[in-house]
Amino acid sequence: MAAALVVAGVVVSSCGTADQGVVARRSDSASVDTGPQETVPTNTDPSNPLEPTKDTTPPPADGGIIDFGDAKPPQPYDNYLNAAFADVTQFWTDNFSTVYEGSFEPVSGIYALYPGRTPEPESCAGPVPYEEVQGNAFYTTCGDIIVYDDAELLPGLVEKLGAAAVGVVAAHEYGHAIQARSGVFDLDLPTVDTEQQADCFAGAWAAHVARGESDLLTFDDNDVKGGIIAMIEVRDPPGFDVVADPSGHGSAFDRVGAFQEGFLNGIERCAGFIDSPYPRVDLAFSTQEEIDTAGNMPYADIVLALPKALDTFWVPTLQASGVTFTAPTLQAFTPGSAAPSCDGRAADDLTNDATYCVDTNTIVYDEVFVQDLYSRLGDLSFGYPIAGAYSDAVQVALTSSLTGEERVLLNDCLVGAWIVDIVPSGEFDADGNQVATNPAQEILLSAGDLDEAVLTAVALGDEAASTNVVGTAFEKIDSFRSGVLGGMSACQSRI
């Protein structure tokens, strides 16, 4: 977030790529190791509680469809990735004609690249050396081939996220091959537009596996979560101009959103991205201060600014609807100290959380917990659980009868609806400072904030859909995204 005196830019637009080389790459983010009271965080890497998916897929009898070269060092995911590419190929063999004209032809080749590989794969421009793909995976129309870094990129993803992550990479890159076959690359679209369609295709394939429709692979909730984090891992850095830069892929919020669109609505929705683009929120840094702080306010400032920003939206919104509402106050506590009064709850029930207390109309939050979120992920990660507890106060005022997971997921949606109020409007005040969608707001959403919300949802979500406590990362992000893109009307339909 940024104070309102900081100018920021926002464009709401659509999201893909016409480049011959379409790449998946890691984002670059800096980190600092200082206390939240003294500085602002710049690290936005997600914490990963996943146990990596074990590689239990037997090797194909014929060696599979990946060309490994003559002397490839074996990787523990080789068989899994072979199965993933085989399944993606079969998925498009079965489904291409349902959304596009003509028959489907598999790619001409899939190649693992590593230092010293022989022979090097051939594109129409000649041999493709390892250095050309290092740190990346890409499809190129020049030869109709997919190549991937088997020495750095994929081993790192598997170690951190599990084998399912490389399956999502395979599905994404094959999505670009589908674009070559459907004529999308002939449309001269911005790179980010075709990237997000490929993310959508990857989500549609992941849903096919998660539904048990694959003969080769299975996905559980952690595998789907790993796919989401894979989208986050290859996001663009905050403030990146995704439209102007030919390597733009999109923010975590946009990439995960496109993946979810495919997962929930299938390849028909993905094909429609070209004529009915997926909405994208582009936020750019406009000052050196924003760049230096990654758009994050100092902890002491956000503690004061956040409740005022919530009040500024919710109090008049509810009063305009004839709903009696008194804004709750915030109360921090430290685990191990005396528990604040909160509807008779024990101190243990209040740790690692922010909780709305009906009897005192207060939001009690574990300060150690929110400071840790702030330090690791950014200022909106501090704001997300507190805004969620505030949303619970809103549900009380609305006499919502929802309980459990459904209630928490509505809170996620309401947090997204509040976010709309602080999006920069593109308008300026008399002093030349940009104002929020609601001119009364004194803070603005900054580049990276929506990604921080996505990262927080990943960190806080249930491990499995069957847990049904606060919602999985997928469910929480989807609910939050509904609020951001659809506003209050999208949330009210849940009550």
Short mmCIF file of C-alpha atoms in Angstrom, two decimals, residues 169-476:
data_model
loop_
_atom_site.label_atom_id
_atom_site.label_comp_id
_atom_site.label_asym_id
_atom_site.label_seq_id
_atom_site.Cartn_x
_atom_site.Cartn_y
_atom_site.Cartn_z
CA VAL A 169 4.81 -26.04 -16.43
CA ALA A 170 4.38 -28.74 -19.09
CA ALA A 171 0.70 -27.86 -19.53
CA HIS A 172 1.48 -24.13 -19.74
CA GLU A 173 4.13 -24.54 -22.43
CA TYR A 174 1.91 -26.92 -24.39
CA GLY A 175 -0.72 -24.20 -24.20
CA HIS A 176 1.55 -22.03 -26.34
CA ALA A 177 1.74 -24.83 -28.90
CA ILE A 178 -2.06 -24.80 -28.95
CA GLN A 179 -1.95 -21.05 -29.63
CA ALA A 180 0.30 -21.69 -32.63
CA ARG A 181 -2.23 -24.21 -33.94
CA SER A 182 -5.27 -22.02 -33.30
CA GLY A 183 -3.84 -18.92 -35.00
CA VAL A 184 -3.56 -16.82 -31.83
CA PHE A 185 0.07 -15.94 -32.56
CA ASP A 186 -1.03 -14.37 -35.86
CA LEU A 187 -3.03 -11.73 -33.96
CA ASP A 188 0.04 -9.78 -32.73
CA LEU A 189 -1.19 -9.59 -29.14
CA PRO A 190 0.85 -8.37 -26.17
CA THR A 191 2.90 -11.18 -24.66
CA VAL A 192 0.99 -11.04 -21.39
CA ASP A 193 -2.29 -11.82 -23.18
CA THR A 194 -1.11 -15.16 -24.55
CA GLU A 195 0.71 -15.94 -21.31
CA GLN A 196 -2.53 -15.71 -19.37
CA GLN A 197 -4.36 -17.87 -21.88
CA ALA A 198 -1.62 -20.48 -21.45
CA ASP A 199 -2.07 -20.21 -17.67
CA CYS A 200 -5.79 -20.83 -18.22
CA PHE A 201 -5.07 -23.89 -20.38
CA ALA A 202 -2.78 -25.21 -17.62
CA GLY A 203 -5.60 -24.79 -15.11
CA ALA A 204 -8.05 -26.66 -17.36
CA TRP A 205 -5.62 -29.56 -17.68
CA ALA A 206 -4.97 -29.58 -13.91
CA ALA A 207 -8.71 -29.85 -13.28
CA HIS A 208 -8.89 -32.79 -15.70
CA VAL A 209 -6.23 -34.59 -13.64
CA ALA A 210 -7.78 -33.57 -10.30
CA ARG A 211 -11.15 -34.98 -11.42
CA GLY A 212 -9.55 -38.38 -11.97
CA GLU A 213 -9.83 -38.26 -15.77
CA SER A 214 -6.14 -38.98 -16.42
CA ASP A 215 -4.90 -42.55 -16.87
CA LEU A 216 -1.36 -41.51 -15.99
CA LEU A 217 -1.47 -39.01 -13.11
CA THR A 218 -3.50 -38.03 -10.07
CA PHE A 219 -3.68 -34.64 -8.30
CA ASP A 220 -4.69 -34.11 -4.70
CA ASP A 221 -5.33 -30.75 -3.01
CA ASN A 222 -1.64 -30.21 -2.32
CA ASP A 223 -0.83 -30.81 -5.97
CA VAL A 224 -3.37 -28.18 -7.02
CA LYS A 225 -1.86 -25.85 -4.42
CA GLY A 226 1.57 -26.60 -5.88
CA GLY A 227 0.24 -25.58 -9.29
CA ILE A 228 -0.96 -22.29 -7.85
CA ILE A 229 2.42 -21.62 -6.27
CA ALA A 230 4.11 -22.50 -9.57
CA MET A 231 2.12 -19.63 -11.11
CA ILE A 232 3.32 -17.39 -8.28
CA GLU A 233 6.95 -18.46 -8.70
CA VAL A 234 7.08 -17.26 -12.30
CA ARG A 235 5.18 -14.01 -11.78
CA ASP A 236 6.56 -10.65 -12.83
CA PRO A 237 8.10 -8.46 -10.11
CA PRO A 238 5.85 -5.74 -8.58
CA GLY A 239 5.63 -2.62 -10.72
CA PHE A 240 6.64 -4.46 -13.90
CA ASP A 241 5.02 -3.02 -17.05
CA VAL A 242 3.48 -6.23 -18.34
CA VAL A 243 2.05 -4.64 -21.49
CA ALA A 244 5.07 -2.67 -22.68
CA ASP A 245 7.66 -5.37 -21.91
CA PRO A 246 7.71 -8.24 -24.44
CA SER A 247 8.60 -10.67 -21.64
CA GLY A 248 5.59 -9.75 -19.47
CA HIS A 249 3.78 -12.70 -17.89
CA GLY A 250 1.56 -11.00 -15.31
CA SER A 251 1.32 -10.62 -11.56
CA ALA A 252 0.60 -13.49 -9.18
CA PHE A 253 -2.98 -12.22 -8.80
CA ASP A 254 -3.52 -12.26 -12.55
CA ARG A 255 -1.67 -15.52 -13.28
CA VAL A 256 -3.39 -17.45 -10.50
CA GLY A 257 -6.70 -15.94 -11.58
CA ALA A 258 -6.21 -17.15 -15.15
CA PHE A 259 -5.23 -20.62 -13.87
CA GLN A 260 -8.38 -20.70 -11.73
CA GLU A 261 -10.56 -19.62 -14.65
CA GLY A 262 -9.35 -22.65 -16.59
CA PHE A 263 -9.64 -24.97 -13.61
CA LEU A 264 -13.23 -23.92 -12.90
CA ASN A 265 -14.57 -23.28 -16.41
CA GLY A 266 -12.50 -25.39 -18.80
CA ILE A 267 -10.80 -24.76 -22.13
CA GLU A 268 -13.92 -23.12 -23.56
CA ARG A 269 -13.37 -20.16 -21.22
CA CYS A 270 -9.66 -20.13 -22.06
CA ALA A 271 -10.36 -20.02 -25.79
CA GLY A 272 -12.66 -17.08 -25.08
CA PHE A 273 -9.82 -15.08 -23.51
CA ILE A 274 -9.01 -13.67 -26.95
CA ASP A 275 -12.45 -12.20 -27.67
CA SER A 276 -13.54 -11.77 -24.04
CA PRO A 277 -10.28 -11.14 -22.19
CA TYR A 278 -9.74 -12.00 -18.57
CA PRO A 279 -9.73 -8.72 -16.59
CA ARG A 280 -6.31 -7.73 -15.34
CA VAL A 281 -5.30 -5.09 -12.79
CA ASP A 282 -2.04 -3.36 -13.72
CA LEU A 283 -0.39 -1.23 -11.06
CA ALA A 284 2.91 0.53 -11.68
CA PHE A 285 5.37 2.20 -9.32
CA SER A 286 5.55 5.91 -10.10
CA THR A 287 8.13 7.21 -7.63
CA GLN A 288 11.57 6.17 -6.47
CA GLU A 289 10.19 5.86 -2.94
CA GLU A 290 7.71 3.22 -4.08
CA ILE A 291 10.47 1.34 -5.88
CA ASP A 292 12.75 1.49 -2.85
CA THR A 293 10.05 0.23 -0.48
CA ALA A 294 8.34 -2.15 -2.94
CA GLY A 295 5.21 -0.10 -2.27
CA ASN A 296 5.12 -1.07 1.41
CA MET A 297 4.32 1.37 4.21
CA PRO A 298 6.32 1.24 7.47
CA TYR A 299 4.70 -1.08 10.00
CA ALA A 300 3.91 1.71 12.46
CA ASP A 301 2.12 3.64 9.69
CA ILE A 302 0.03 0.77 8.35
CA VAL A 303 -1.16 -0.13 11.87
CA LEU A 304 -2.75 3.33 12.06
CA ALA A 305 -3.84 3.68 8.43
CA LEU A 306 -5.52 0.31 7.95
CA PRO A 307 -8.45 0.64 10.39
CA LYS A 308 -9.20 4.12 9.06
CA ALA A 309 -9.26 2.81 5.49
CA LEU A 310 -11.64 0.02 6.51
CA ASP A 311 -13.91 2.45 8.36
CA THR A 312 -13.92 4.83 5.39
CA PHE A 313 -15.41 2.14 3.18
CA TRP A 314 -17.61 0.06 5.44
CA VAL A 315 -19.31 2.65 7.66
CA PRO A 316 -20.93 4.69 4.85
CA THR A 317 -21.53 1.59 2.71
CA LEU A 318 -23.59 -0.11 5.41
CA GLN A 319 -25.30 3.06 6.58
CA ALA A 320 -26.39 3.81 3.00
CA SER A 321 -28.16 0.44 3.03
CA GLY A 322 -29.90 1.21 6.30
CA VAL A 323 -27.71 -1.20 8.29
CA THR A 324 -26.77 -0.15 11.81
CA PHE A 325 -23.02 -0.47 12.16
CA THR A 326 -20.45 0.76 14.64
CA ALA A 327 -16.87 0.39 13.47
CA PRO A 328 -14.87 -2.08 15.59
CA THR A 329 -11.63 -1.06 17.27
CA LEU A 330 -8.34 -2.94 17.07
CA GLN A 331 -6.55 -4.51 20.03
CA ALA A 332 -3.15 -6.16 19.70
CA PHE A 333 -1.94 -8.84 22.09
CA THR A 334 1.17 -10.95 22.50
CA PRO A 335 0.85 -14.73 22.91
CA GLY A 336 1.75 -15.72 26.45
CA SER A 337 0.22 -12.60 27.93
CA ALA A 338 -3.23 -12.40 29.48
CA ALA A 339 -5.92 -13.12 26.92
CA PRO A 340 -8.12 -10.16 26.00
CA SER A 341 -11.84 -10.57 26.52
CA CYS A 342 -13.29 -12.06 23.34
CA ASP A 343 -16.60 -13.89 23.54
CA GLY A 344 -15.18 -16.20 26.21
CA ARG A 345 -12.44 -17.58 23.96
CA ALA A 346 -9.20 -18.94 25.37
CA ALA A 347 -5.91 -17.25 24.47
CA ASP A 348 -4.88 -20.25 22.35
CA ASP A 349 -7.91 -19.66 20.13
CA LEU A 350 -6.73 -16.13 19.39
CA THR A 351 -3.10 -16.83 18.46
CA ASN A 352 -1.90 -16.85 14.85
CA ASP A 353 -5.01 -14.99 13.82
CA ALA A 354 -7.09 -11.82 13.87
CA THR A 355 -10.53 -12.33 15.43
CA TYR A 356 -13.67 -10.23 15.63
CA CYS A 357 -15.08 -10.22 19.17
CA VAL A 358 -18.83 -9.58 19.17
CA ASP A 359 -19.22 -8.81 22.87
CA THR A 360 -16.67 -5.98 22.84
CA ASN A 361 -16.88 -4.97 19.15
CA THR A 362 -13.12 -5.28 18.87
CA ILE A 363 -10.72 -6.99 16.51
CA VAL A 364 -8.12 -8.83 18.56
CA TYR A 365 -4.97 -9.74 16.66
CA ASP A 366 -1.82 -11.66 17.49
CA GLU A 367 0.82 -8.99 16.94
CA VAL A 368 3.69 -11.46 16.57
CA PHE A 369 1.74 -13.29 13.88
CA VAL A 370 0.83 -10.21 11.81
CA GLN A 371 4.31 -8.72 12.17
CA ASP A 372 5.73 -11.94 10.78
CA LEU A 373 3.35 -11.79 7.80
CA TYR A 374 4.31 -8.16 7.25
CA SER A 375 8.04 -8.92 7.38
CA ARG A 376 7.86 -11.91 5.04
CA LEU A 377 5.20 -10.91 2.55
CA GLY A 378 4.40 -7.18 2.75
CA ASP A 379 1.98 -4.65 4.22
CA LEU A 380 -1.21 -6.06 2.71
CA SER A 381 -0.31 -9.41 4.27
CA PHE A 382 -0.58 -7.61 7.61
CA GLY A 383 -3.84 -6.07 6.45
CA TYR A 384 -5.45 -9.21 5.03
CA PRO A 385 -6.29 -11.10 8.26
CA ILE A 386 -7.35 -7.89 10.01
CA ALA A 387 -9.55 -6.89 7.06
CA GLY A 388 -10.98 -10.41 7.20
CA ALA A 389 -11.88 -10.01 10.88
CA TYR A 390 -13.42 -6.63 10.07
CA SER A 391 -15.48 -8.37 7.38
CA ASP A 392 -16.77 -10.71 10.07
CA ALA A 393 -18.05 -7.63 11.92
CA VAL A 394 -19.80 -6.66 8.69
CA GLN A 395 -21.41 -10.10 8.52
CA VAL A 396 -22.69 -9.67 12.08
CA ALA A 397 -24.23 -6.33 11.11
CA LEU A 398 -25.83 -7.95 8.07
CA THR A 399 -27.19 -10.75 10.30
CA SER A 400 -25.42 -13.32 8.15
CA SER A 401 -26.29 -16.87 9.16
CA LEU A 402 -23.22 -18.39 7.51
CA THR A 403 -20.89 -20.43 9.70
CA GLY A 404 -17.56 -22.20 9.39
CA GLU A 405 -15.76 -22.28 6.07
CA GLU A 406 -18.56 -20.55 4.16
CA ARG A 407 -18.42 -17.61 6.54
CA VAL A 408 -14.64 -17.31 6.27
CA LEU A 409 -14.76 -17.47 2.47
CA LEU A 410 -17.35 -14.69 2.42
CA ASN A 411 -14.92 -12.67 4.55
CA ASP A 412 -12.29 -13.23 1.84
CA CYS A 413 -14.73 -11.91 -0.75
CA LEU A 414 -15.57 -8.87 1.37
CA VAL A 415 -11.86 -8.09 1.76
CA GLY A 416 -11.68 -8.03 -2.04
CA ALA A 417 -14.69 -5.71 -2.24
CA TRP A 418 -12.99 -3.30 0.19
CA ILE A 419 -9.82 -3.42 -1.90
CA VAL A 420 -11.72 -1.87 -4.83
CA ASP A 421 -12.23 1.26 -2.70
CA ILE A 422 -8.48 1.93 -2.47
CA VAL A 423 -7.52 1.18 -6.08
CA PRO A 424 -5.98 4.30 -7.68
CA SER A 425 -8.62 5.98 -9.82
CA GLY A 426 -6.38 7.69 -12.35
CA GLU A 427 -7.75 11.05 -11.16
CA PHE A 428 -5.68 13.68 -9.35
CA ASP A 429 -6.45 16.16 -6.59
CA ALA A 430 -5.65 19.89 -6.66
CA ASP A 431 -2.11 19.21 -5.46
CA GLY A 432 -1.43 16.74 -8.24
CA ASN A 433 -1.69 13.65 -6.07
CA GLN A 434 -3.59 10.66 -7.39
CA VAL A 435 -6.70 9.69 -5.46
CA ALA A 436 -8.30 6.34 -4.80
CA THR A 437 -11.55 5.08 -6.31
CA ASN A 438 -13.08 6.53 -3.15
CA PRO A 439 -11.55 10.03 -2.88
CA ALA A 440 -12.01 9.94 0.90
CA GLN A 441 -9.42 7.17 1.20
CA GLU A 442 -5.95 8.18 2.37
CA ILE A 443 -4.09 5.07 1.25
CA LEU A 444 -3.82 3.56 -2.22
CA LEU A 445 -3.37 0.02 -3.43
CA SER A 446 0.16 -0.23 -4.80
CA ALA A 447 1.92 -2.58 -7.18
CA GLY A 448 2.49 -5.89 -5.41
CA ASP A 449 -0.37 -5.57 -2.91
CA LEU A 450 -2.69 -7.99 -4.70
CA ASP A 451 0.17 -10.48 -4.92
CA GLU A 452 0.69 -10.11 -1.18
CA ALA A 453 -2.96 -11.00 -0.64
CA VAL A 454 -2.56 -14.10 -2.81
CA LEU A 455 0.55 -15.15 -0.88
CA THR A 456 -1.27 -14.65 2.41
CA ALA A 457 -4.17 -16.81 1.24
CA VAL A 458 -1.69 -19.55 0.36
CA ALA A 459 -0.10 -19.28 3.80
CA LEU A 460 -3.40 -19.29 5.72
CA GLY A 461 -5.51 -21.76 3.73
CA ASP A 462 -6.53 -25.27 4.76
CA GLU A 463 -4.20 -28.04 3.61
CA ALA A 464 -7.07 -30.03 2.08
CA ALA A 465 -10.56 -29.30 0.80
CA SER A 466 -11.94 -31.86 3.26
CA THR A 467 -10.63 -29.83 6.22
CA ASN A 468 -13.41 -27.24 5.77
CA VAL A 469 -12.16 -24.72 8.34
CA VAL A 470 -11.05 -21.56 6.52
CA GLY A 471 -10.97 -22.79 2.91
CA THR A 472 -8.06 -24.03 0.84
CA ALA A 473 -5.63 -21.64 -0.81
CA PHE A 474 -7.54 -22.19 -4.07
CA GLU A 475 -10.90 -21.41 -2.45
CA LYS A 476 -9.63 -18.37 -0.56
#
